[in-house]
Tab-separated table of C-alpha atoms in Angstrom:
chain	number	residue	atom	x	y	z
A	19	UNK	CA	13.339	-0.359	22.210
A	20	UNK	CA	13.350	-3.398	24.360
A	21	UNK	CA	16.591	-4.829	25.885
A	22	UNK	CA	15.565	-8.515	24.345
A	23	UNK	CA	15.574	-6.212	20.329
A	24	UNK	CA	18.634	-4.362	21.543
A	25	UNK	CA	20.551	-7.380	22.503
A	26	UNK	CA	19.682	-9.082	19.159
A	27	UNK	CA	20.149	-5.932	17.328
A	28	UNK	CA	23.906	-6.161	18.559
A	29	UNK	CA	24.517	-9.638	17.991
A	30	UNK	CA	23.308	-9.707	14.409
A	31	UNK	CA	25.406	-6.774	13.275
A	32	UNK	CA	24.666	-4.608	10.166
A	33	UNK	CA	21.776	-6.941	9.107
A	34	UNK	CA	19.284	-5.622	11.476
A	35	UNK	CA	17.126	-2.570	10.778
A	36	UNK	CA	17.924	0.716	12.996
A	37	UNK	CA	15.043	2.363	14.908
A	38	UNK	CA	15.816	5.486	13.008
A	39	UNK	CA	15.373	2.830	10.059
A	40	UNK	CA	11.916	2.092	11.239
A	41	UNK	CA	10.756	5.761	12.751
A	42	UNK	CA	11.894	6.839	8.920
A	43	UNK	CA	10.220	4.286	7.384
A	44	UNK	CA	6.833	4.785	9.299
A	45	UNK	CA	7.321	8.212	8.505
A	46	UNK	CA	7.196	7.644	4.705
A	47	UNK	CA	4.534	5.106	5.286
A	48	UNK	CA	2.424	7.832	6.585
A	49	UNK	CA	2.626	10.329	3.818
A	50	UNK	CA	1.671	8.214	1.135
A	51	UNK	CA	-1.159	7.053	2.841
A	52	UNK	CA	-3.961	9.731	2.287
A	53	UNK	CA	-5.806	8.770	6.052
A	54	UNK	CA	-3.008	9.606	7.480
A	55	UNK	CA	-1.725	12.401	5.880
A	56	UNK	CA	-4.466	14.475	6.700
A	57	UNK	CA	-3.608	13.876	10.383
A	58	UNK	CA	-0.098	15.119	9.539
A	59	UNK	CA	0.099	17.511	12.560
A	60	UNK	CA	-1.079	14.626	14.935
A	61	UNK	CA	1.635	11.910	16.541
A	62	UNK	CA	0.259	8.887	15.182
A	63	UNK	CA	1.692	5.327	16.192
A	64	UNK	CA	3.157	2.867	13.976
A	65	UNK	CA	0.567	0.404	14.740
A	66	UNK	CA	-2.219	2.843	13.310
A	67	UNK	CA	0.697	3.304	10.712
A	68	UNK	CA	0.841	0.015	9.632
A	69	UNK	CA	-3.093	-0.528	10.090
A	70	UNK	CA	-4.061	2.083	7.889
A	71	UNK	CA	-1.651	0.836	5.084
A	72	UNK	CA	-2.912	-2.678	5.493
A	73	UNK	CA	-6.372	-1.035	5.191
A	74	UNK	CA	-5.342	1.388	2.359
A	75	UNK	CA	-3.874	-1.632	0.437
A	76	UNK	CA	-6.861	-4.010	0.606
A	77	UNK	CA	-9.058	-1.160	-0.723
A	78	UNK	CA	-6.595	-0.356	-4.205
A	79	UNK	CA	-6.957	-4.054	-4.477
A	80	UNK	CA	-10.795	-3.828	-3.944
A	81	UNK	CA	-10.874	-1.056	-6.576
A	82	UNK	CA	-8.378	-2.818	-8.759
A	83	UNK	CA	-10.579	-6.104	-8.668
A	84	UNK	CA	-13.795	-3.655	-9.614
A	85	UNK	CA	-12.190	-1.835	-12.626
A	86	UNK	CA	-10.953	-5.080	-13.734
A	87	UNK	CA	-14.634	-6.255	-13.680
A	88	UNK	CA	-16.233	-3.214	-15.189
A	89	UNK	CA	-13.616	-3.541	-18.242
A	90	UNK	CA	-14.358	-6.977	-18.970
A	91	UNK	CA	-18.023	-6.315	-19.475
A	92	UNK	CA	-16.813	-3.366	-21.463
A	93	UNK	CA	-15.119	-5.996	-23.596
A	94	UNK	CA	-17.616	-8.122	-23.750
A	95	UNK	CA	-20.433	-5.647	-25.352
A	96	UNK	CA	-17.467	-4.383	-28.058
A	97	UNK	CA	-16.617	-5.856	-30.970
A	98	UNK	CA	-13.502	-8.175	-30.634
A	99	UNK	CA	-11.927	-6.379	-33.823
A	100	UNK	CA	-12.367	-2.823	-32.341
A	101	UNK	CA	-9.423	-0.389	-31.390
A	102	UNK	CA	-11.674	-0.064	-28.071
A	103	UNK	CA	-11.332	-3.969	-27.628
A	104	UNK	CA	-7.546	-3.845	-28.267
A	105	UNK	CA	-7.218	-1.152	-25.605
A	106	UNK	CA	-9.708	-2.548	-23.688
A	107	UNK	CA	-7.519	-6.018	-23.809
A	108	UNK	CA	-4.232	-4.215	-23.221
A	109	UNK	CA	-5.049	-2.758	-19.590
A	110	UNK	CA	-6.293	-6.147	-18.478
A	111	UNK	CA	-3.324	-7.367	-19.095
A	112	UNK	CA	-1.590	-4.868	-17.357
């Protein structure tokens, strides 16, 4: 930790997030992301940490944007009426 973070660490009290805080925190990043779980054994900074969960977030989004496509053509080829459209309706509104 740098002196310039410790000294502001002090000053600010309670409010400020302990490097444990952040080493934990990192930690928990990395096993829910599944890149970097796989490299479990391996030390693995918390830049790459934070990298890979950018980079693991933008592709759920990617995927989320693509289902959300495929289902409305779904909808569109089924019959408004349908239990399939009503389904169909409900997780695009989720």
């Amino acid at each position: 930790m740098s002196s310039r973070r410790s000294s502001r660490s002090r000053q600010s009290g309670s409010s400020r997030i302990s490097d444990d805080q952040i080493s934990d925190l990192v930690t928990k990043l990395q096993q829910l992301i599944p890149e970097l779980r796989r490299r479990r054994s391996d030390k693995v900074s918390a830049s790459k940490v934070l990298q890979e969960t950018c980079n693991y977030i933008r592709n759920l989004h990617r995927e989320v944007d693509d289902l959300s496509d495929r289902l409305s053509e779904l909808l569109a080829s089924t019959d408004n009426n349908s239990a399939e459209a009503a389904i169909i309706r409900s997780l695009l509104d989720y």
